[in-house]
Structures are given as C-alpha cells and as structure tokens.
Amino acid sequence: YDVIKRGQHIWQIEAMHKRYGPIIRLNPHEVHIDDPEFFDEIYTASSRPRDKYRWWTNLASAHGSGFSTVLHDLHRLRRGVLNPYFSKRSVVRLEPVITAKISKLVKRFARASQTSEVVRLDVAFMALATDILCSYAFADDTGYLDEPDFKLEWKETILGGFESGAMMRQFPWLLPMVMGLPIWFVEKGNKGAAYMMRWQGKVKRLVQAVLDEKVDGKSGEGSQKTMFHTLRDCDLPPSEKTLQRFCDEGEILLGAGGETTAKTLTTIIFYLVQNPTLLSRLRQELQSVMPDPNSTPECKVLESLPYLSAVISEGLRLSYGVTTRLPRIAPTETLHYKAYAIPPGTPVSQTCYFVLMNPTIFPDPETFDPERWL
C-alpha cells in the first residue's frame, strides 16, 4: 500500500480500526492505537524512555540525525545541544534575514501580478523556507527565490525522497548501493536522486570547512556562526562530531523543515482564497499593525494578533505535518491500554492525521475554521 500504491496504507489502518476497534496489530511486530487520550503515553512521557523503531527510521537513511536516532537518551543528548540554536530568542535574531527573504518573494509576486504569470505557491514557499533555513543553518544562500521556477527541481527531489522512504524501509540496502554509484550513472535513471547526491556533496564541503576551522586554530570571528559551529563547539564526545553525522543532521533539517513549512503556508493561502470572509477578517486585523503594504511589523507584534495566530494554528492542523504513523518503543515498561498489556520492546504508534481530524476534538474537522482556536 505504501510502495506500490504510494502512501495509501494510512487508509488501510483507518479501515482496520473501524472494523476492530481502537487498538490493532497492523503487522506481526507493531501495534497501532487510535485514541487521542493515549497519545501522551506514547510520545510525551518525558520521565520514561521511549525509543524509536529502527526499521521505521530507515525511511530517512540519515542515521546520525536526531530524527533517526533510535535510543531515547542519545536522542535527548543530540536534541539538547541544538535546542538553544532553535530557541525563540535565537530565531528572533534571524528576523532581518527572514524579512529580507519575504520581501524578495513579495517582489516576485508583484511582478507576476503585473504580467499575469501563474505562480505555484507551494514551490515559491518551498524556495522561501529553504533559502531561510540555508542562511541560518549553513550560512549559505541557495538563491532559490531568484530562480525563474523557484527551483521546482528541489521540491520534486525532496518529495521524491520522502516517497522513496517507504521503499527504503523494505529494502534498507538499496540506498547505500545507489549512493555508491557514480552520479552521472544515477542521473540516467533518477535525476532527483542525482540532484540529492550533488546537494549532499555541497553540504559535506560546507561542514568540512567548519571542522577545518577548528583544526587550523581559527576562531571563525567575523563569520556567521552556523548550526555546525554549535555542534562542533559543544560538549558532545568526539564520536558525535563526525562529518557524516553533521551532514545527516543538516540533510533532515533542510528536507523536513522546508517542505513542512511550505505545505502549511500553501494550505493557509488555499483556504483563505476559498473563504473571502475569513480573508477579509484577517486583512482587517493585519491593517491595524500594517497600515500600508510596505510596513514590516516585528514578529512579537504579529504574534499578538489573535486572529492571525488562529489562522496559522488551523493551517498547521490541516497541513498535518506527517501523515504516517510514528512508532515508539518502551524498552523496559509494559504499557497498559484499557484491557491490553503491551509488552516492553513492542513498537506502538498513533497517526497524527487521525488526531487532527478527530471530530470529538475538532468538530467538523474538514472545515478550515480559525474560530475554533479563539
């Protein structure tokens, strides 16, 4: 269902729940639960360890990244180092960069409106998110906002990578085999994979330059401190500071962070265009802090707008983030769900889509309704 029918297993899981109830065994190894009340027990029991499921994380292949880290304690260690880098205070310092990138996109939209050019918003927002992420994490401007098609090839590459992850879970030996082939050979069969290999090569060069700074005794003053400077200078052991692990971290950040952000923005715009009343109300609120289109209010001002915040929350809900299940393992603890005892070491999951579309939590869940957040 996921490989041949391209991501359709979620609907089989839904059908099984309708037939068998809120807890099912969806394969010989794994249990799936459809009950939002049990969500925290699986995912946010911070005082009790929850490992990831190695078979599942094979979809990303980047085993050195936080996303693919299986062990609970190691994930917490890796995540803890980067938390300050992605704190609100750190991101606020990035505000001038974000504003500059948005201004560039707005100018592109203005030109398109004058020439009646059709613009794919999902690709344009992907370019925006990618340029911002690369500026912050890599100190490198990818310049996708300057591309005539907003670098459609990059978006297609990322989506292709996500889709191929289902295949990688079934055949984890496949990716290392492909990565060992010459790029020119891969390009003949899969241009997206070849593009990804070239991009990974660029990331390695950027990371290696940061690592070489330390070897050369340079302080790096006068240059932007990137995510890799943070990783390089932290207290993690040397085994956590390898070139490949840093590259894995960067790959997941850019791939997942860019597409999810772009999807949310696209979803919001789609529903606002479909609902002129909602769009009018949002514009009215924005005009209170943006009296003319050239106004650039600070983030803290925009965050104070209740209807804008509600629109964003509803956009996040209906863009789903990840539509697949996300298994977790309690390595030493027996989990109890109603009359069932789930033995330690059993992968247990829920699917975020089922929570976000649950009518008991979000009445009329398929409707874009910012009011539900006010």
Coordinates of C-alpha atoms in Angstrom, one line a residue:
Y1 CA 0.0 0.0 0.0
D2 CA 2.8 2.5 0.7
V3 CA 5.3 1.4 -2.1
I4 CA 3.1 0.3 -4.9
K5 CA 0.0 2.4 -4.2
R6 CA 2.1 5.3 -3.0
G7 CA 1.3 6.1 0.6
Q8 CA -2.1 4.5 0.9
H9 CA -1.5 2.4 4.0
I10 CA -3.0 5.0 6.2
W11 CA -6.4 4.3 4.9
Q12 CA -6.0 0.6 5.5
I13 CA -5.1 1.4 9.1
E14 CA -8.2 3.5 9.3
A15 CA -10.4 0.7 7.9
M16 CA -8.9 -1.8 10.4
H17 CA -9.7 0.5 13.3
K18 CA -13.3 0.8 12.1
R19 CA -13.6 -3.0 12.0
Y20 CA -11.6 -4.0 15.1
G21 CA -11.7 -1.0 17.4
P22 CA -9.2 1.5 18.8
I23 CA -6.2 -0.9 19.2
I24 CA -5.0 -3.2 16.4
R25 CA -1.9 -5.2 15.4
L26 CA -1.2 -3.9 12.0
N27 CA 1.7 -6.3 11.3
P28 CA 3.4 -9.1 13.2
H29 CA 5.5 -6.7 15.2
E30 CA 3.7 -3.5 15.7
V31 CA 0.6 -2.2 17.5
H32 CA -1.4 0.9 16.4
I33 CA -3.8 2.8 18.6
D34 CA -6.4 5.3 17.5
D35 CA -7.2 7.1 20.8
P36 CA -6.0 10.7 21.4
E37 CA -6.3 10.2 25.1
F38 CA -3.4 7.7 24.9
F39 CA -1.2 10.0 22.7
D40 CA 0.8 11.4 25.6
E41 CA 1.5 8.0 27.0
I42 CA 3.4 7.1 23.8
Y43 CA 5.1 10.4 22.8
T44 CA 5.4 12.7 25.8
A45 CA 6.1 10.5 28.8
S46 CA 9.3 12.5 29.4
S47 CA 10.2 10.8 32.6
R48 CA 10.1 7.4 31.0
P49 CA 12.3 6.4 28.0
R50 CA 10.7 6.0 24.6
D51 CA 13.0 4.7 21.8
K52 CA 12.3 4.9 18.1
Y53 CA 11.9 1.9 15.9
R54 CA 14.9 1.3 13.7
W55 CA 13.0 -0.4 10.9
W56 CA 10.8 2.7 10.7
T57 CA 13.6 5.3 10.8
N58 CA 15.3 3.6 7.8
L59 CA 13.0 5.7 5.6
A60 CA 15.2 8.8 6.2
S61 CA 18.5 6.9 5.9
A62 CA 20.3 9.7 7.8
H63 CA 21.1 7.6 10.9
G64 CA 23.2 10.3 12.5
S65 CA 20.4 12.8 12.6
G66 CA 18.2 13.5 15.6
F67 CA 15.2 12.3 13.6
S68 CA 16.7 8.9 13.0
T69 CA 18.2 8.5 16.5
V70 CA 16.7 5.3 18.0
L71 CA 17.8 5.4 21.6
H72 CA 15.9 7.8 23.9
D73 CA 19.0 9.0 25.9
L74 CA 21.1 9.6 22.8
H75 CA 18.3 11.5 21.1
R76 CA 17.9 13.7 24.2
L77 CA 21.6 14.4 24.2
R78 CA 21.7 15.3 20.5
R79 CA 18.5 17.3 20.7
G80 CA 19.7 19.2 23.8
V81 CA 22.7 20.6 22.0
L82 CA 20.6 22.2 19.3
N83 CA 17.7 23.4 21.5
P84 CA 19.3 26.8 22.1
Y85 CA 20.1 27.2 18.4
F86 CA 16.4 26.9 17.6
S87 CA 15.1 28.8 20.7
K88 CA 12.7 31.7 20.2
R89 CA 15.5 34.1 21.2
S90 CA 17.8 32.7 18.5
V91 CA 15.2 32.8 15.8
V92 CA 14.2 36.3 16.6
R93 CA 17.8 37.3 15.9
L94 CA 17.2 35.9 12.5
E95 CA 14.3 38.2 11.9
P96 CA 16.2 40.6 9.5
V97 CA 17.1 37.6 7.3
I98 CA 13.5 36.3 7.3
T99 CA 12.2 39.8 6.4
A100 CA 14.7 40.2 3.6
K101 CA 13.7 36.9 2.1
I102 CA 10.0 37.6 2.4
S103 CA 10.5 41.0 0.7
K104 CA 12.2 39.3 -2.2
L105 CA 9.3 36.9 -2.6
V106 CA 6.7 39.7 -2.4
K107 CA 8.5 41.5 -5.2
R108 CA 8.3 38.3 -7.3
F109 CA 4.6 38.1 -6.6
A110 CA 4.1 41.8 -7.5
R111 CA 5.9 41.2 -10.9
A112 CA 3.8 38.1 -11.5
S113 CA 0.6 40.0 -10.9
Q114 CA 1.6 42.7 -13.4
T115 CA 2.4 40.1 -16.1
S116 CA -0.5 37.6 -15.2
E117 CA 2.2 34.9 -14.6
V118 CA 0.9 31.8 -12.9
V119 CA 2.9 31.0 -9.8
R120 CA 2.9 27.7 -8.0
L121 CA 2.7 28.8 -4.4
D122 CA 3.8 25.5 -2.9
V123 CA 7.1 25.8 -4.9
A124 CA 7.5 29.5 -4.1
F125 CA 7.0 28.9 -0.3
M126 CA 9.4 25.9 -0.5
A127 CA 12.0 28.3 -2.0
L128 CA 11.4 30.8 0.8
A129 CA 11.7 28.3 3.6
T130 CA 14.8 26.7 2.0
D131 CA 16.6 30.0 1.5
I132 CA 15.9 31.0 5.1
L133 CA 17.0 27.6 6.5
C134 CA 20.2 27.5 4.5
S135 CA 21.1 31.1 5.5
Y136 CA 20.6 30.1 9.2
A137 CA 22.0 26.6 9.4
F138 CA 24.7 26.7 6.6
A139 CA 25.4 30.5 6.2
D140 CA 24.8 29.7 2.6
D141 CA 22.2 31.4 0.4
T142 CA 20.8 28.8 -2.0
G143 CA 19.1 31.6 -4.0
Y144 CA 16.1 29.5 -4.9
L145 CA 13.9 32.7 -4.6
D146 CA 15.9 34.1 -7.6
E147 CA 15.2 31.0 -9.8
P148 CA 12.6 31.6 -12.5
D149 CA 10.6 28.5 -11.4
F150 CA 11.6 28.8 -7.7
K151 CA 13.8 25.7 -8.2
L152 CA 11.0 23.3 -8.8
E153 CA 13.6 20.6 -9.1
W154 CA 14.4 20.9 -5.4
K155 CA 10.8 20.5 -4.3
E156 CA 10.4 17.4 -6.5
T157 CA 13.6 16.0 -5.2
I158 CA 12.5 16.3 -1.6
L159 CA 9.1 14.9 -2.3
G160 CA 10.6 12.0 -4.2
G161 CA 12.9 11.4 -1.2
F162 CA 10.0 11.2 1.2
E163 CA 8.1 8.9 -1.1
S164 CA 11.1 6.6 -1.7
G165 CA 11.5 6.3 2.1
A166 CA 8.7 3.7 2.0
M167 CA 10.8 1.6 -0.3
M168 CA 13.9 2.1 1.8
R169 CA 12.2 0.6 4.9
Q170 CA 11.5 -2.6 2.9
F171 CA 15.0 -2.7 1.3
P172 CA 17.4 -0.8 3.5
W173 CA 20.4 -2.0 1.5
L174 CA 19.1 -0.2 -1.6
L175 CA 20.2 3.4 -0.7
P176 CA 23.8 2.6 0.1
M177 CA 24.0 0.7 -3.2
V178 CA 22.7 3.7 -5.1
M179 CA 24.9 6.1 -3.2
G180 CA 27.9 4.1 -4.2
L181 CA 27.2 4.6 -7.9
P182 CA 28.7 7.5 -10.0
I183 CA 26.3 10.5 -10.1
W184 CA 26.3 10.5 -13.9
F185 CA 25.0 6.9 -13.9
V186 CA 22.4 7.6 -11.3
E187 CA 21.2 10.6 -13.3
K188 CA 20.3 8.5 -16.2
G189 CA 17.7 6.6 -14.1
N190 CA 16.7 9.1 -11.5
K191 CA 17.5 12.8 -11.8
G192 CA 16.1 13.6 -8.4
A193 CA 18.4 11.1 -6.7
A194 CA 21.4 12.6 -8.6
Y195 CA 20.4 16.1 -7.6
M196 CA 20.2 15.0 -4.0
M197 CA 23.7 13.4 -4.2
R198 CA 25.1 16.7 -5.5
W199 CA 23.5 18.6 -2.8
Q200 CA 24.8 16.2 -0.2
G201 CA 28.3 16.8 -1.6
K202 CA 27.8 20.5 -1.2
V203 CA 26.7 20.0 2.4
K204 CA 29.8 17.9 3.1
R205 CA 32.0 20.7 1.8
L206 CA 30.3 23.3 4.0
V207 CA 30.6 21.1 7.1
Q208 CA 34.2 20.2 6.4
A209 CA 35.0 23.9 6.2
V210 CA 33.6 24.4 9.7
L211 CA 35.6 21.4 11.0
D212 CA 38.8 22.6 9.4
E213 CA 38.4 26.0 11.1
K214 CA 39.0 24.3 14.4
V215 CA 41.9 22.3 13.2
D216 CA 43.5 25.4 11.8
G217 CA 43.0 27.2 15.1
K218 CA 40.8 29.9 13.6
S219 CA 38.2 31.4 15.8
G220 CA 35.7 32.0 13.0
E221 CA 35.1 35.5 14.2
G222 CA 33.6 37.8 11.7
S223 CA 31.7 35.0 10.0
Q224 CA 28.2 33.8 10.8
K225 CA 28.0 31.0 13.5
T226 CA 26.1 28.2 11.9
M227 CA 24.4 25.1 13.3
F228 CA 27.6 23.2 12.6
H229 CA 29.7 25.6 14.7
T230 CA 27.2 24.9 17.5
L231 CA 27.6 21.2 17.1
R232 CA 31.4 21.4 16.7
D233 CA 32.0 23.5 19.8
C234 CA 29.5 21.7 22.2
D235 CA 30.5 19.2 24.9
L236 CA 29.4 16.1 23.0
P237 CA 32.1 13.4 22.7
P238 CA 34.2 13.2 19.5
S239 CA 32.1 10.3 18.2
E240 CA 29.2 12.7 18.0
K241 CA 31.2 15.2 15.9
T242 CA 31.9 13.3 12.8
L243 CA 31.5 14.7 9.3
Q244 CA 28.8 12.2 8.4
R245 CA 26.7 12.8 11.5
F246 CA 26.7 16.6 10.9
C247 CA 25.7 16.0 7.3
D248 CA 22.9 13.8 8.4
E249 CA 21.6 16.4 10.8
G250 CA 21.7 19.1 8.0
E251 CA 20.0 16.9 5.5
I252 CA 17.0 16.2 7.8
L253 CA 16.7 19.8 8.8
L254 CA 16.6 21.1 5.3
G255 CA 14.4 18.4 3.8
A256 CA 11.8 18.2 6.6
G257 CA 11.9 21.9 7.7
G258 CA 11.4 23.3 4.2
E259 CA 8.6 21.1 2.9
T260 CA 6.5 21.2 6.1
T261 CA 6.7 25.0 6.4
A262 CA 5.9 25.4 2.7
K263 CA 2.9 23.0 3.0
T264 CA 1.5 24.9 5.9
L265 CA 1.8 28.3 4.1
T266 CA 0.2 26.8 1.0
T267 CA -2.7 25.3 2.9
I268 CA -3.4 28.6 4.7
I269 CA -3.4 30.6 1.4
F270 CA -5.7 28.0 -0.3
Y271 CA -8.3 28.1 2.4
L272 CA -8.2 31.9 2.7
V273 CA -8.8 32.3 -1.1
Q274 CA -11.7 29.8 -0.8
N275 CA -13.2 31.8 2.1
P276 CA -13.3 35.6 1.2
T277 CA -15.0 36.3 4.6
L278 CA -12.1 34.8 6.5
L279 CA -9.6 36.6 4.3
S280 CA -11.3 39.9 4.8
R281 CA -11.3 39.5 8.6
L282 CA -7.6 38.6 8.6
R283 CA -6.7 41.6 6.4
Q284 CA -8.7 43.9 8.7
E285 CA -6.7 42.7 11.7
L286 CA -3.4 43.0 9.8
Q287 CA -4.1 46.5 8.8
S288 CA -4.1 47.5 12.5
V289 CA -0.3 46.9 12.5
M290 CA 0.4 47.2 8.8
P291 CA -1.2 50.5 7.7
D292 CA 0.3 50.1 4.2
P293 CA 1.8 47.1 2.3
N294 CA 5.4 48.3 2.9
S295 CA 5.0 48.1 6.7
T296 CA 7.3 45.5 8.4
P297 CA 6.0 44.8 11.9
E298 CA 8.2 42.8 14.2
C299 CA 7.4 39.2 14.9
K300 CA 6.4 40.0 18.5
V301 CA 3.8 42.4 17.1
L302 CA 2.4 39.8 14.7
E303 CA 2.3 37.2 17.4
S304 CA 0.0 39.4 19.5
L305 CA -2.7 39.3 16.8
P306 CA -5.3 36.7 17.9
Y307 CA -6.9 36.0 14.5
L308 CA -3.6 35.7 12.7
S309 CA -2.5 33.2 15.3
A310 CA -5.7 31.3 14.9
V311 CA -5.4 31.1 11.1
I312 CA -1.8 29.8 11.5
S313 CA -2.9 27.1 14.0
E314 CA -5.7 26.0 11.8
G315 CA -3.3 25.9 8.8
L316 CA -0.9 23.7 10.9
R317 CA -3.8 21.4 11.8
L318 CA -4.9 20.9 8.2
S319 CA -1.4 20.6 6.7
Y320 CA -0.9 17.6 9.1
G321 CA 2.9 17.8 9.2
V322 CA 3.4 14.0 9.0
T323 CA 0.6 11.7 7.8
T324 CA 2.3 8.4 8.6
R325 CA 2.4 6.7 11.9
L326 CA 5.4 7.3 14.2
P327 CA 6.2 4.2 16.2
R328 CA 7.8 4.4 19.7
I329 CA 9.1 1.6 21.9
A330 CA 9.0 1.5 25.7
P331 CA 12.2 -0.6 26.2
T332 CA 11.6 -1.7 29.8
E333 CA 8.0 -0.8 30.6
T334 CA 4.8 -2.7 30.0
L335 CA 2.2 -0.2 28.5
H336 CA -1.4 -0.6 29.5
Y337 CA -4.2 0.4 27.2
K338 CA -7.7 -0.5 28.5
A339 CA -7.7 -4.3 28.9
Y340 CA -4.5 -4.8 26.9
A341 CA -0.9 -5.1 28.2
I342 CA 1.7 -4.2 25.6
P343 CA 5.0 -5.9 26.4
P344 CA 8.3 -4.0 26.6
G345 CA 10.0 -3.6 23.3
T346 CA 6.8 -3.5 21.2
P347 CA 6.6 -0.7 18.6
V348 CA 3.4 1.3 19.4
S349 CA 2.2 4.2 17.3
Q350 CA -0.6 6.6 16.6
T351 CA -1.1 8.6 13.4
C352 CA -1.2 12.4 13.8
Y353 CA -3.7 12.7 10.9
F354 CA -6.3 10.7 12.9
V355 CA -5.9 13.0 15.9
L356 CA -6.1 16.2 13.9
M357 CA -9.2 15.1 12.1
N358 CA -10.9 13.6 15.2
P359 CA -14.4 15.2 15.3
T360 CA -14.6 14.8 19.1
I361 CA -11.6 17.2 19.4
F362 CA -12.2 19.3 16.3
P363 CA -15.9 19.4 15.3
D364 CA -16.4 19.4 11.5
P365 CA -12.7 18.6 11.1
E366 CA -12.5 19.0 7.4
T367 CA -13.6 22.7 7.6
F368 CA -11.0 25.4 7.8
D369 CA -12.3 27.3 10.9
P370 CA -9.8 29.6 12.7
E371 CA -12.6 30.4 15.2
R372 CA -12.0 27.0 16.9
W373 CA -8.7 28.4 18.3
L374 CA -10.0 31.7 19.7

